[in-house]
Tab-separated table of C-alpha atoms in Angstrom:
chain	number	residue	atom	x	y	z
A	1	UNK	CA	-27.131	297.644	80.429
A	2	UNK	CA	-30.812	297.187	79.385
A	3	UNK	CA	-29.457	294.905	76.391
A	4	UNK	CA	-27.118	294.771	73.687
A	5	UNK	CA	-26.440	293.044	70.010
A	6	UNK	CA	-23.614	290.523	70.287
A	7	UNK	CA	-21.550	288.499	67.711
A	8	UNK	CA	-20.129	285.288	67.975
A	9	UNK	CA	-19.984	282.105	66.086
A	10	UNK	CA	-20.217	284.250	63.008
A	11	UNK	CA	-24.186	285.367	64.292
A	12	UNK	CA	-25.511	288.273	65.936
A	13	UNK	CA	-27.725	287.650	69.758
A	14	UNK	CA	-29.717	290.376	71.166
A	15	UNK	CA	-28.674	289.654	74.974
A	16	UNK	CA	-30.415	291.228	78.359
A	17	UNK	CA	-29.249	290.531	81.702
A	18	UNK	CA	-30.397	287.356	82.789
A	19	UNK	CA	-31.378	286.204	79.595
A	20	UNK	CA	-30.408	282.520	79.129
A	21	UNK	CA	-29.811	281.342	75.223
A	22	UNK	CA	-28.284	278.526	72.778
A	23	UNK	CA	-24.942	279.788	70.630
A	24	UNK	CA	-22.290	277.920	68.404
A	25	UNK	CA	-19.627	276.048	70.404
A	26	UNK	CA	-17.414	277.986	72.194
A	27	UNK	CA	-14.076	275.907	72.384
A	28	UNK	CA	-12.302	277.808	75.806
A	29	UNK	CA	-15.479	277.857	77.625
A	30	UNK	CA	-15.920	275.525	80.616
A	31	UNK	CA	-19.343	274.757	82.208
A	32	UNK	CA	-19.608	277.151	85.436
A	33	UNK	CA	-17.416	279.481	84.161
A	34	UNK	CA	-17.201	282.950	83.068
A	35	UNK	CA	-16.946	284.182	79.230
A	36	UNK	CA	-16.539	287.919	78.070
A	37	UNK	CA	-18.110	288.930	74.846
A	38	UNK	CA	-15.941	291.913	73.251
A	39	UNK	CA	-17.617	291.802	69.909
A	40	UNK	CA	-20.326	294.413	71.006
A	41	UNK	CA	-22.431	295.123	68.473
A	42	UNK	CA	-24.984	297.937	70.172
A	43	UNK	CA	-25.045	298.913	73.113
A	44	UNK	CA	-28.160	299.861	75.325
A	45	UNK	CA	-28.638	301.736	78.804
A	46	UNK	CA	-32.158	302.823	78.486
A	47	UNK	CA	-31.966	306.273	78.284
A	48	UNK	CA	-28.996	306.213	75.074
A	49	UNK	CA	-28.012	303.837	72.414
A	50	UNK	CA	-24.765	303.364	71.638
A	51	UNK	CA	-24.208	301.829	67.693
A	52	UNK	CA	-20.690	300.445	66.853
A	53	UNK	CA	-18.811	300.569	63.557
A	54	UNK	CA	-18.644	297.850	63.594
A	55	UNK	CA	-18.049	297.205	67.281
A	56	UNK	CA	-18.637	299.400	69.886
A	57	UNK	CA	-15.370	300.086	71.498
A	58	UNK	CA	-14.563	299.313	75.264
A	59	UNK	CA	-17.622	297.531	75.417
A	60	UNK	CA	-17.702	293.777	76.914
A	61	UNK	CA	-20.795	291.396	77.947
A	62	UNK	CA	-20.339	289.062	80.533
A	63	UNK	CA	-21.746	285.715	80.696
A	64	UNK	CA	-21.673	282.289	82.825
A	65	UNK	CA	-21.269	278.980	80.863
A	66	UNK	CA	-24.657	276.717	82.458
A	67	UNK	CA	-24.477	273.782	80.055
A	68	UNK	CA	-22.463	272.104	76.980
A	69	UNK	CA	-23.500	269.593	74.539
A	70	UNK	CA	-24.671	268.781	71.168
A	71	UNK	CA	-28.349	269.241	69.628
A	72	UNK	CA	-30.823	267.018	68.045
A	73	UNK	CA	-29.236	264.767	65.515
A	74	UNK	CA	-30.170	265.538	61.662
A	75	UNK	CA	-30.459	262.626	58.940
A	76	UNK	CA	-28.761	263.370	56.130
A	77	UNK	CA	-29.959	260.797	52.853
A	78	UNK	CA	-28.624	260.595	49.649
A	79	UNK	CA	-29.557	258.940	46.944
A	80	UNK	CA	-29.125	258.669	43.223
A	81	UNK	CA	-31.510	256.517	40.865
A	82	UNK	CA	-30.503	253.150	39.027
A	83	UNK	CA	-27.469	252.733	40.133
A	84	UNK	CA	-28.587	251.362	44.232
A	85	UNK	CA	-26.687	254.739	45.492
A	86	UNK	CA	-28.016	255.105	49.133
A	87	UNK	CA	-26.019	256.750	51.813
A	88	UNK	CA	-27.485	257.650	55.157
A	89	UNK	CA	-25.729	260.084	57.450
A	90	UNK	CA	-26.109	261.738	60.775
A	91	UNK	CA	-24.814	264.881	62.852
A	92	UNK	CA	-25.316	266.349	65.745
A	93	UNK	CA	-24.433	270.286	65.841
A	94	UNK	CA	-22.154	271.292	69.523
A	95	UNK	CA	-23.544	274.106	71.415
A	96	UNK	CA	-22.913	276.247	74.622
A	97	UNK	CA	-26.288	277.409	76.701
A	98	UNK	CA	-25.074	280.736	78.181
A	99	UNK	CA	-26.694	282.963	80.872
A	100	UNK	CA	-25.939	286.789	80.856
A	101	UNK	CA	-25.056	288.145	83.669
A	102	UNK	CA	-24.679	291.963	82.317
A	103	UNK	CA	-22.519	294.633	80.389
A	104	UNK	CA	-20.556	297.471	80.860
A	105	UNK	CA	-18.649	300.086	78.758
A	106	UNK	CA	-15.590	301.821	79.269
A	107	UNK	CA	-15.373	305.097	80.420
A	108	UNK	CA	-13.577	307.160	78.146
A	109	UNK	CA	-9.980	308.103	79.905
A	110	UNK	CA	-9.745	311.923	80.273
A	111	UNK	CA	-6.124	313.146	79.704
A	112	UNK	CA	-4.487	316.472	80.485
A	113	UNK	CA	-2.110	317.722	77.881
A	114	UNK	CA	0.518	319.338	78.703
A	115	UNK	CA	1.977	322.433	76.673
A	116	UNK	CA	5.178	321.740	75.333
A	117	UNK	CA	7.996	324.109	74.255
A	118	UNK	CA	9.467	323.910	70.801
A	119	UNK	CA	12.693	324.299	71.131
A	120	UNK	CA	14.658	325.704	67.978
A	121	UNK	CA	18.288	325.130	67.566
A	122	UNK	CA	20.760	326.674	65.224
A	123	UNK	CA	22.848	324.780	62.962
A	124	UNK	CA	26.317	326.177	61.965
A	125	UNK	CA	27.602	325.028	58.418
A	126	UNK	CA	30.449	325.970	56.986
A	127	UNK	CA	31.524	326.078	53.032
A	128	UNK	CA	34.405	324.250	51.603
A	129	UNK	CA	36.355	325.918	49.151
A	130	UNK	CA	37.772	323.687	46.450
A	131	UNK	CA	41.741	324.707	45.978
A	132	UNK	CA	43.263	325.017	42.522
């Protein structure tokens, strides 16, 4: 894989192998551990492209979790006029730092087919006669 276009968190992340970058929270992630991305965007080998619609299918990126936490904390004010309205808030966005560690697509499965007789049976019917 020379890189690829992910989604997660509701965003899209152009990833290369060993790039290291910031995403939304991922809640079954664990630091050290592994994460597979399945939500594969495009998909890019160097010598072909491969464009999903949406996703490209087979397709997973691999990752290791490296840190977990929460980013610079935002002031929120509010305030309305003549009435001594003043509220003063805080928050502090969760995020998971993620290294790649590379892609891979799945090789389409080739299947043999094998010819198959149609068999034709005959049905016997027989009429009923109403008696008088």
């Amino acid at each position: 894989m020379n890189f690829a276009v992910i989604e997660t968190g509701g965003k899209q992340y152009v990833v290369a192998p060993g790039a290291s970058l910031s995403v939304e929270k991922l809640p079954k992630a664990k630091e050290g551990g592994k994460i597979t991305f399945d939500k594969v965007l495009l998909l890019s080998d160097g010598k072909s492209v491969k464009v999903g619609a949406p996703y490209v299918s087979g397709a997973k990126v691999e990752a290791e979790v490296t840190e977990m936490g929460r980013g610079k904390k935002v002031t929120v004010l509010k305030y309305k006029r003549k009435v001594r309205y003043r509220v003063k808030k805080g928050h502090r966005q969760p995020f998971t730092k993620i290294k790649v560690a590379g892609g891979k697509e799945a090789k389409p499965k080739t299947t043999t087919k094998k010819a198959t007789t149609k068999k034709t049976t005959t049905k016997k019917t027989t009429k009923k006669v109403a008696k008088k």
